[in-house]
Amino acid sequence: MRRLLLLCTAHHHAIHDEHIHLDRAPDGTVTARIPDGRALTEAPPILPGPEPAAMLARATRHVTSTAIHTEDGGRLSLLDSIHALLNP
């Protein structure tokens, strides 16, 4: 059984800091579970189409500006994040 999973640093820390448990199914699918047993589900894929910034803004409109904070405790700038994602 393979027990390795490639994670970015942020997700690696989230697994440990938030006590998230990963389960791998026989088909290789990995499910993340929070301590109360609920499974974290994937976000649906976003097909950007001709206006990717507008599509991303619509897909994330339910996220308030105070919902996510940066590592240093600052507020997330959705505009800056979208810009960084679209201009690597």
mmCIF file of N, CA and C in Angstrom:
data_model
loop_
_atom_site.group_PDB
_atom_site.id
_atom_site.type_symbol
_atom_site.label_atom_id
_atom_site.label_comp_id
_atom_site.label_asym_id
_atom_site.label_seq_id
_atom_site.Cartn_x
_atom_site.Cartn_y
_atom_site.Cartn_z
ATOM 1 N N MET A 1 0.847 -1.187 0.000
ATOM 2 C CA MET A 1 0.000 0.000 0.000
ATOM 3 C C MET A 1 0.885 1.240 0.000
ATOM 4 N N ARG A 2 0.600 2.149 -0.902
ATOM 5 C CA ARG A 2 1.354 3.403 -0.946
ATOM 6 C C ARG A 2 0.854 4.326 0.154
ATOM 7 N N ARG A 3 1.790 4.904 0.882
ATOM 8 C CA ARG A 3 1.406 5.786 1.974
ATOM 9 C C ARG A 3 1.887 7.210 1.729
ATOM 10 N N LEU A 4 2.474 7.474 0.566
ATOM 11 C CA LEU A 4 2.992 8.805 0.282
ATOM 12 C C LEU A 4 1.990 9.594 -0.547
ATOM 13 N N LEU A 5 1.942 10.885 -0.274
ATOM 14 C CA LEU A 5 1.070 11.777 -1.021
ATOM 15 C C LEU A 5 1.792 13.108 -1.158
ATOM 16 N N LEU A 6 1.895 13.612 -2.364
ATOM 17 C CA LEU A 6 2.565 14.879 -2.602
ATOM 18 C C LEU A 6 1.631 16.028 -2.220
ATOM 19 N N LEU A 7 2.075 16.872 -1.295
ATOM 20 C CA LEU A 7 1.296 18.027 -0.835
ATOM 21 C C LEU A 7 2.154 19.278 -0.895
ATOM 22 N N CYS A 8 1.527 20.406 -1.129
ATOM 23 C CA CYS A 8 2.247 21.663 -1.008
ATOM 24 C C CYS A 8 2.453 21.942 0.479
ATOM 25 N N THR A 9 3.335 22.868 0.796
ATOM 26 C CA THR A 9 3.654 23.172 2.191
ATOM 27 C C THR A 9 2.420 23.586 2.982
ATOM 28 N N ALA A 10 1.575 24.422 2.404
ATOM 29 C CA ALA A 10 0.382 24.902 3.115
ATOM 30 C C ALA A 10 -0.545 23.744 3.478
ATOM 31 N N HIS A 11 -0.765 22.826 2.536
ATOM 32 C CA HIS A 11 -1.640 21.694 2.831
ATOM 33 C C HIS A 11 -0.979 20.718 3.799
ATOM 34 N N HIS A 12 0.333 20.553 3.708
ATOM 35 C CA HIS A 12 1.043 19.693 4.656
ATOM 36 C C HIS A 12 0.842 20.209 6.085
ATOM 37 N N HIS A 13 1.002 21.514 6.266
ATOM 38 C CA HIS A 13 0.810 22.102 7.599
ATOM 39 C C HIS A 13 -0.648 21.991 8.043
ATOM 40 N N ALA A 14 -1.582 22.176 7.114
ATOM 41 C CA ALA A 14 -3.004 22.070 7.466
ATOM 42 C C ALA A 14 -3.328 20.666 7.961
ATOM 43 N N ILE A 15 -2.767 19.653 7.316
ATOM 44 C CA ILE A 15 -2.998 18.271 7.726
ATOM 45 C C ILE A 15 -2.589 18.090 9.184
ATOM 46 N N HIS A 16 -1.404 18.596 9.530
ATOM 47 C CA HIS A 16 -0.906 18.423 10.894
ATOM 48 C C HIS A 16 -1.560 19.382 11.887
ATOM 49 N N ASP A 17 -1.630 20.642 11.535
ATOM 50 C CA ASP A 17 -2.139 21.652 12.469
ATOM 51 C C ASP A 17 -3.631 21.511 12.741
ATOM 52 N N GLU A 18 -4.386 21.092 11.748
ATOM 53 C CA GLU A 18 -5.844 20.976 11.883
ATOM 54 C C GLU A 18 -6.283 19.545 12.171
ATOM 55 N N HIS A 19 -5.312 18.635 12.336
ATOM 56 C CA HIS A 19 -5.584 17.227 12.651
ATOM 57 C C HIS A 19 -6.489 16.571 11.607
ATOM 58 N N ILE A 20 -6.193 16.853 10.350
ATOM 59 C CA ILE A 20 -6.949 16.271 9.245
ATOM 60 C C ILE A 20 -6.379 14.885 8.952
ATOM 61 N N HIS A 21 -7.257 13.922 8.740
ATOM 62 C CA HIS A 21 -6.855 12.542 8.465
ATOM 63 C C HIS A 21 -7.112 12.253 6.996
ATOM 64 N N LEU A 22 -6.142 11.631 6.334
ATOM 65 C CA LEU A 22 -6.294 11.267 4.932
ATOM 66 C C LEU A 22 -6.516 9.775 4.805
ATOM 67 N N ASP A 23 -7.516 9.387 4.001
ATOM 68 C CA ASP A 23 -7.804 7.983 3.711
ATOM 69 C C ASP A 23 -7.629 7.766 2.217
ATOM 70 N N ARG A 24 -6.948 6.676 1.843
ATOM 71 C CA ARG A 24 -6.802 6.358 0.421
ATOM 72 C C ARG A 24 -7.639 5.115 0.117
ATOM 73 N N ALA A 25 -8.539 5.234 -0.847
ATOM 74 C CA ALA A 25 -9.384 4.109 -1.278
ATOM 75 C C ALA A 25 -8.567 3.182 -2.182
ATOM 76 N N PRO A 26 -9.033 1.962 -2.380
ATOM 77 C CA PRO A 26 -8.313 1.029 -3.259
ATOM 78 C C PRO A 26 -8.067 1.574 -4.667
ATOM 79 N N ASP A 27 -8.957 2.454 -5.141
ATOM 80 C CA ASP A 27 -8.761 3.022 -6.487
ATOM 81 C C ASP A 27 -7.782 4.188 -6.495
ATOM 82 N N GLY A 28 -7.210 4.532 -5.323
ATOM 83 C CA GLY A 28 -6.231 5.612 -5.235
ATOM 84 C C GLY A 28 -6.818 6.951 -4.833
ATOM 85 N N THR A 29 -8.132 7.067 -4.786
ATOM 86 C CA THR A 29 -8.780 8.311 -4.393
ATOM 87 C C THR A 29 -8.465 8.621 -2.931
ATOM 88 N N VAL A 30 -8.093 9.863 -2.656
ATOM 89 C CA VAL A 30 -7.776 10.269 -1.292
ATOM 90 C C VAL A 30 -8.914 11.135 -0.762
ATOM 91 N N THR A 31 -9.376 10.821 0.448
ATOM 92 C CA THR A 31 -10.409 11.611 1.108
ATOM 93 C C THR A 31 -9.816 12.225 2.362
ATOM 94 N N ALA A 32 -10.021 13.523 2.533
ATOM 95 C CA ALA A 32 -9.563 14.227 3.733
ATOM 96 C C ALA A 32 -10.731 14.339 4.700
ATOM 97 N N ARG A 33 -10.477 14.003 5.967
ATOM 98 C CA ARG A 33 -11.524 14.072 6.989
ATOM 99 C C ARG A 33 -11.066 14.972 8.130
ATOM 100 N N ILE A 34 -11.968 15.854 8.560
ATOM 101 C CA ILE A 34 -11.670 16.708 9.703
ATOM 102 C C ILE A 34 -11.933 15.901 10.978
ATOM 103 N N PRO A 35 -11.466 16.378 12.142
ATOM 104 C CA PRO A 35 -11.551 15.577 13.361
ATOM 105 C C PRO A 35 -12.938 15.029 13.704
ATOM 106 N N ASP A 36 -14.014 15.713 13.317
ATOM 107 C CA ASP A 36 -15.345 15.187 13.655
ATOM 108 C C ASP A 36 -15.823 14.118 12.669
ATOM 109 N N GLY A 37 -14.984 13.746 11.709
ATOM 110 C CA GLY A 37 -15.308 12.672 10.774
ATOM 111 C C GLY A 37 -15.880 13.114 9.443
ATOM 112 N N ARG A 38 -16.247 14.385 9.329
ATOM 113 C CA ARG A 38 -16.805 14.857 8.056
ATOM 114 C C ARG A 38 -15.721 14.885 6.984
ATOM 115 N N ALA A 39 -16.107 14.528 5.771
ATOM 116 C CA ALA A 39 -15.181 14.530 4.639
ATOM 117 C C ALA A 39 -15.164 15.913 3.999
ATOM 118 N N LEU A 40 -13.969 16.351 3.663
ATOM 119 C CA LEU A 40 -13.834 17.593 2.905
ATOM 120 C C LEU A 40 -14.047 17.241 1.442
ATOM 121 N N THR A 41 -14.870 17.999 0.765
ATOM 122 C CA THR A 41 -15.164 17.700 -0.631
ATOM 123 C C THR A 41 -14.402 18.659 -1.536
ATOM 124 N N GLU A 42 -14.132 18.183 -2.722
ATOM 125 C CA GLU A 42 -13.434 19.015 -3.699
ATOM 126 C C GLU A 42 -14.350 20.125 -4.191
ATOM 127 N N ALA A 43 -13.741 21.231 -4.523
ATOM 128 C CA ALA A 43 -14.496 22.294 -5.176
ATOM 129 C C ALA A 43 -14.774 21.837 -6.602
ATOM 130 N N PRO A 44 -15.928 22.183 -7.144
ATOM 131 C CA PRO A 44 -16.190 21.784 -8.534
ATOM 132 C C PRO A 44 -15.215 22.483 -9.466
ATOM 133 N N PRO A 45 -14.846 21.833 -10.563
ATOM 134 C CA PRO A 45 -13.915 22.471 -11.495
ATOM 135 C C PRO A 45 -14.524 23.730 -12.093
ATOM 136 N N ILE A 46 -13.680 24.691 -12.312
ATOM 137 C CA ILE A 46 -14.123 25.946 -12.923
ATOM 138 C C ILE A 46 -13.551 26.002 -14.326
ATOM 139 N N LEU A 47 -14.413 26.047 -15.300
ATOM 140 C CA LEU A 47 -13.968 26.199 -16.675
ATOM 141 C C LEU A 47 -13.996 27.693 -16.979
ATOM 142 N N PRO A 48 -12.821 28.322 -17.084
ATOM 143 C CA PRO A 48 -12.768 29.770 -17.134
ATOM 144 C C PRO A 48 -13.424 30.422 -18.338
ATOM 145 N N GLY A 49 -13.424 29.755 -19.474
ATOM 146 C CA GLY A 49 -14.035 30.365 -20.646
ATOM 147 C C GLY A 49 -13.284 31.611 -21.080
ATOM 148 N N PRO A 50 -13.944 32.510 -21.789
ATOM 149 C CA PRO A 50 -13.252 33.673 -22.341
ATOM 150 C C PRO A 50 -12.931 34.756 -21.309
ATOM 151 N N GLU A 51 -13.570 34.730 -20.135
ATOM 152 C CA GLU A 51 -13.328 35.753 -19.109
ATOM 153 C C GLU A 51 -13.007 35.073 -17.778
ATOM 154 N N PRO A 52 -11.762 34.565 -17.613
ATOM 155 C CA PRO A 52 -11.446 33.793 -16.412
ATOM 156 C C PRO A 52 -11.560 34.585 -15.110
ATOM 157 N N ALA A 53 -11.191 35.851 -15.103
ATOM 158 C CA ALA A 53 -11.275 36.641 -13.868
ATOM 159 C C ALA A 53 -12.726 36.794 -13.429
ATOM 160 N N ALA A 54 -13.617 37.054 -14.365
ATOM 161 C CA ALA A 54 -15.035 37.207 -14.035
ATOM 162 C C ALA A 54 -15.619 35.879 -13.546
ATOM 163 N N MET A 55 -15.229 34.763 -14.176
ATOM 164 C CA MET A 55 -15.715 33.449 -13.767
ATOM 165 C C MET A 55 -15.234 33.125 -12.351
ATOM 166 N N LEU A 56 -13.963 33.393 -12.053
ATOM 167 C CA LEU A 56 -13.433 33.128 -10.724
ATOM 168 C C LEU A 56 -14.116 34.013 -9.681
ATOM 169 N N ALA A 57 -14.365 35.269 -10.012
ATOM 170 C CA ALA A 57 -15.045 36.179 -9.088
ATOM 171 C C ALA A 57 -16.460 35.681 -8.784
ATOM 172 N N ARG A 58 -17.177 35.212 -9.803
ATOM 173 C CA ARG A 58 -18.529 34.677 -9.588
ATOM 174 C C ARG A 58 -18.487 33.405 -8.745
ATOM 175 N N ALA A 59 -17.497 32.547 -8.998
ATOM 176 C CA ALA A 59 -17.408 31.270 -8.272
ATOM 177 C C ALA A 59 -17.045 31.466 -6.806
ATOM 178 N N THR A 60 -16.410 32.586 -6.479
ATOM 179 C CA THR A 60 -15.973 32.816 -5.098
ATOM 180 C C THR A 60 -16.737 33.953 -4.427
ATOM 181 N N ARG A 61 -17.841 34.370 -4.992
ATOM 182 C CA ARG A 61 -18.570 35.523 -4.450
ATOM 183 C C ARG A 61 -19.112 35.275 -3.045
ATOM 184 N N HIS A 62 -19.283 34.007 -2.647
ATOM 185 C CA HIS A 62 -19.791 33.688 -1.317
ATOM 186 C C HIS A 62 -18.715 33.833 -0.237
ATOM 187 N N VAL A 63 -17.444 33.982 -0.628
ATOM 188 C CA VAL A 63 -16.356 34.112 0.340
ATOM 189 C C VAL A 63 -16.227 35.579 0.734
ATOM 190 N N THR A 64 -16.441 35.862 2.011
ATOM 191 C CA THR A 64 -16.347 37.253 2.467
ATOM 192 C C THR A 64 -14.886 37.667 2.597
ATOM 193 N N SER A 65 -14.632 38.945 2.601
ATOM 194 C CA SER A 65 -13.257 39.438 2.678
ATOM 195 C C SER A 65 -12.613 39.136 4.029
ATOM 196 N N THR A 66 -13.401 38.793 5.031
ATOM 197 C CA THR A 66 -12.846 38.479 6.349
ATOM 198 C C THR A 66 -12.775 36.974 6.605
ATOM 199 N N ALA A 67 -13.163 36.159 5.626
ATOM 200 C CA ALA A 67 -13.219 34.713 5.837
ATOM 201 C C ALA A 67 -11.844 34.059 5.858
ATOM 202 N N ILE A 68 -10.917 34.602 5.112
ATOM 203 C CA ILE A 68 -9.597 33.995 4.983
ATOM 204 C C ILE A 68 -8.545 35.031 5.347
ATOM 205 N N HIS A 69 -7.561 34.574 6.097
ATOM 206 C CA HIS A 69 -6.472 35.471 6.497
ATOM 207 C C HIS A 69 -5.155 34.950 5.956
ATOM 208 N N THR A 70 -4.209 35.853 5.781
ATOM 209 C CA THR A 70 -2.885 35.471 5.317
ATOM 210 C C THR A 70 -2.087 34.907 6.479
ATOM 211 N N GLU A 71 -0.901 34.364 6.184
ATOM 212 C CA GLU A 71 -0.055 33.775 7.225
ATOM 213 C C GLU A 71 0.257 34.758 8.343
ATOM 214 N N ASP A 72 0.407 36.033 7.992
ATOM 215 C CA ASP A 72 0.755 37.020 9.021
ATOM 216 C C ASP A 72 -0.470 37.639 9.679
ATOM 217 N N GLY A 73 -1.658 37.062 9.427
ATOM 218 C CA GLY A 73 -2.877 37.533 10.074
ATOM 219 C C GLY A 73 -3.615 38.615 9.316
ATOM 220 N N GLY A 74 -3.068 39.051 8.193
ATOM 221 C CA GLY A 74 -3.731 40.076 7.397
ATOM 222 C C GLY A 74 -4.923 39.510 6.648
ATOM 223 N N ARG A 75 -5.732 40.395 6.085
ATOM 224 C CA ARG A 75 -6.910 39.960 5.336
ATOM 225 C C ARG A 75 -6.525 39.551 3.926
ATOM 226 N N LEU A 76 -7.240 38.596 3.391
ATOM 227 C CA LEU A 76 -7.023 38.142 2.033
ATOM 228 C C LEU A 76 -7.514 39.214 1.058
ATOM 229 N N SER A 77 -6.712 39.488 0.060
ATOM 230 C CA SER A 77 -7.141 40.373 -1.009
ATOM 231 C C SER A 77 -7.546 39.487 -2.180
ATOM 232 N N LEU A 78 -8.837 39.336 -2.408
ATOM 233 C CA LEU A 78 -9.310 38.481 -3.479
ATOM 234 C C LEU A 78 -8.799 38.981 -4.830
ATOM 235 N N LEU A 79 -8.776 40.276 -5.031
ATOM 236 C CA LEU A 79 -8.294 40.835 -6.294
ATOM 237 C C LEU A 79 -6.832 40.467 -6.518
ATOM 238 N N ASP A 80 -5.989 40.628 -5.495
ATOM 239 C CA ASP A 80 -4.579 40.262 -5.622
ATOM 240 C C ASP A 80 -4.423 38.769 -5.868
ATOM 241 N N SER A 81 -5.248 37.959 -5.205
ATOM 242 C CA SER A 81 -5.169 36.509 -5.378
ATOM 243 C C SER A 81 -5.533 36.107 -6.793
ATOM 244 N N ILE A 82 -6.602 36.671 -7.321
ATOM 245 C CA ILE A 82 -7.011 36.374 -8.696
ATOM 246 C C ILE A 82 -5.912 36.791 -9.662
ATOM 247 N N HIS A 83 -5.340 37.971 -9.440
ATOM 248 C CA HIS A 83 -4.252 38.451 -10.294
ATOM 249 C C HIS A 83 -3.079 37.481 -10.254
ATOM 250 N N ALA A 84 -2.702 37.002 -9.070
ATOM 251 C CA ALA A 84 -1.564 36.080 -8.935
ATOM 252 C C ALA A 84 -1.855 34.756 -9.635
ATOM 253 N N LEU A 85 -3.104 34.278 -9.538
ATOM 254 C CA LEU A 85 -3.451 33.014 -10.176
ATOM 255 C C LEU A 85 -3.447 33.105 -11.695
ATOM 256 N N LEU A 86 -3.865 34.233 -12.208
ATOM 257 C CA LEU A 86 -3.979 34.384 -13.663
ATOM 258 C C LEU A 86 -2.705 34.876 -14.320
ATOM 259 N N ASN A 87 -1.745 35.350 -13.516
ATOM 260 C CA ASN A 87 -0.489 35.874 -14.069
ATOM 261 C C ASN A 87 0.704 35.253 -13.333
ATOM 262 N N PRO A 88 0.938 33.953 -13.567
ATOM 263 C CA PRO A 88 2.013 33.254 -12.812
ATOM 264 C C PRO A 88 3.399 33.776 -13.110
#
